[in-house]
Amino acid sequence: MSFRFLTAFLKSSGDGGVVLFENDGAQRTVMIDRQALLMFASPPRADETRLQDSVPAICEIAAVKLRQRKSGPFERIRISEDDVMAWKLTVPNLH
């Protein structure tokens, strides 16, 4: 699978973020819950800077979710707090 990051932004409601990337020629939308965004680093923040800093990890989590299931080209990928906690367990330097 090849991935190419396109853009990331916070939702105006403040309840999370959105990341767009291309995967094998199809544009994918990733929705990140506010609680998930708070989990990426310390101190917990859910702002534009934290979202931008977390894009590589968000894309990595989304890639794993895509590999684990068949999804349609227009289906959104949702990342929750549980997804971030599971990802952190797989990254050696975060323990």
CSV table of C-alpha atoms in Angstrom, one decimal:
chain,number,residue,atom,x,y,z
A,1,MET,CA,0.0,0.0,0.0
A,2,SER,CA,1.3,3.4,-0.9
A,3,PHE,CA,0.2,6.5,1.1
A,4,ARG,CA,0.5,10.1,0.4
A,5,PHE,CA,-0.6,12.8,2.9
A,6,LEU,CA,-2.8,15.5,1.5
A,7,THR,CA,-4.0,17.8,4.4
A,8,ALA,CA,-5.1,17.8,8.0
A,9,PHE,CA,-7.4,20.2,9.9
A,10,LEU,CA,-9.4,20.5,13.1
A,11,LYS,CA,-13.2,20.4,12.8
A,12,SER,CA,-14.8,23.8,13.6
A,13,SER,CA,-16.8,22.2,16.4
A,14,GLY,CA,-13.6,21.3,18.2
A,15,ASP,CA,-14.6,17.7,18.7
A,16,GLY,CA,-11.7,16.2,16.6
A,17,GLY,CA,-9.7,16.4,13.5
A,18,VAL,CA,-9.7,15.3,9.9
A,19,VAL,CA,-6.8,13.9,7.9
A,20,LEU,CA,-7.0,13.3,4.1
A,21,PHE,CA,-4.5,11.1,2.3
A,22,GLU,CA,-4.3,9.0,-0.8
A,23,ASN,CA,-4.0,5.2,-0.7
A,24,ASP,CA,-3.4,3.3,-3.9
A,25,GLY,CA,-4.9,6.2,-5.9
A,26,ALA,CA,-8.0,6.6,-3.8
A,27,GLN,CA,-8.5,9.6,-1.5
A,28,ARG,CA,-9.2,8.5,2.1
A,29,THR,CA,-10.7,10.5,5.0
A,30,VAL,CA,-9.6,9.8,8.5
A,31,MET,CA,-11.7,11.2,11.4
A,32,ILE,CA,-9.8,11.6,14.7
A,33,ASP,CA,-11.9,11.8,17.9
A,34,ARG,CA,-10.9,14.7,20.3
A,35,GLN,CA,-10.1,12.1,23.0
A,36,ALA,CA,-7.8,10.3,20.6
A,37,LEU,CA,-6.0,13.5,19.8
A,38,LEU,CA,-5.4,14.2,23.5
A,39,MET,CA,-3.7,10.8,23.8
A,40,PHE,CA,-0.8,11.4,21.3
A,41,ALA,CA,1.6,13.3,23.6
A,42,SER,CA,1.9,15.0,27.0
A,43,PRO,CA,0.6,17.4,28.0
A,44,PRO,CA,-2.7,16.4,26.4
A,45,ARG,CA,-3.9,19.0,23.9
A,46,ALA,CA,-6.4,18.9,21.1
A,47,ASP,CA,-5.2,21.8,18.9
A,48,GLU,CA,-3.9,22.4,15.4
A,49,THR,CA,-0.3,22.0,16.4
A,50,ARG,CA,-0.9,18.6,18.1
A,51,LEU,CA,-2.9,17.4,15.1
A,52,GLN,CA,-0.1,18.4,12.6
A,53,ASP,CA,2.6,16.8,14.8
A,54,SER,CA,0.5,13.6,15.0
A,55,VAL,CA,-0.1,13.2,11.2
A,56,PRO,CA,2.5,10.4,10.7
A,57,ALA,CA,1.1,8.4,13.6
A,58,ILE,CA,-2.5,9.0,12.4
A,59,CYS,CA,-1.6,7.8,8.9
A,60,GLU,CA,0.1,4.7,10.4
A,61,ILE,CA,-3.0,3.9,12.5
A,62,ALA,CA,-5.2,4.4,9.5
A,63,ALA,CA,-3.0,2.1,7.4
A,64,VAL,CA,-3.3,-0.7,9.9
A,65,LYS,CA,-7.1,-0.3,10.0
A,66,LEU,CA,-7.2,-0.4,6.2
A,67,ARG,CA,-5.1,-3.6,6.1
A,68,GLN,CA,-7.3,-5.3,8.8
A,69,ARG,CA,-10.5,-4.9,6.9
A,70,LYS,CA,-12.0,-4.4,3.5
A,71,SER,CA,-13.5,-1.0,3.1
A,72,GLY,CA,-15.1,0.9,0.3
A,73,PRO,CA,-13.3,3.7,-1.4
A,74,PHE,CA,-15.6,6.3,0.2
A,75,GLU,CA,-15.8,4.8,3.7
A,76,ARG,CA,-14.3,7.1,6.4
A,77,ILE,CA,-11.7,5.7,8.8
A,78,ARG,CA,-12.4,6.5,12.4
A,79,ILE,CA,-9.6,6.7,15.0
A,80,SER,CA,-10.6,6.5,18.7
A,81,GLU,CA,-8.7,6.8,22.0
A,82,ASP,CA,-8.5,3.0,22.0
A,83,ASP,CA,-6.8,2.9,18.6
A,84,VAL,CA,-4.2,5.4,19.8
A,85,MET,CA,-3.6,3.4,23.0
A,86,ALA,CA,-3.2,0.2,20.9
A,87,TRP,CA,-0.8,1.9,18.5
A,88,LYS,CA,1.3,3.2,21.4
A,89,LEU,CA,1.9,-0.4,22.6
A,90,THR,CA,3.4,-1.2,19.2
A,91,VAL,CA,5.9,1.6,19.2
A,92,PRO,CA,9.0,0.6,21.2
A,93,ASN,CA,10.3,4.1,22.2
A,94,LEU,CA,6.9,5.1,23.7
A,95,HIS,CA,7.0,2.6,26.5
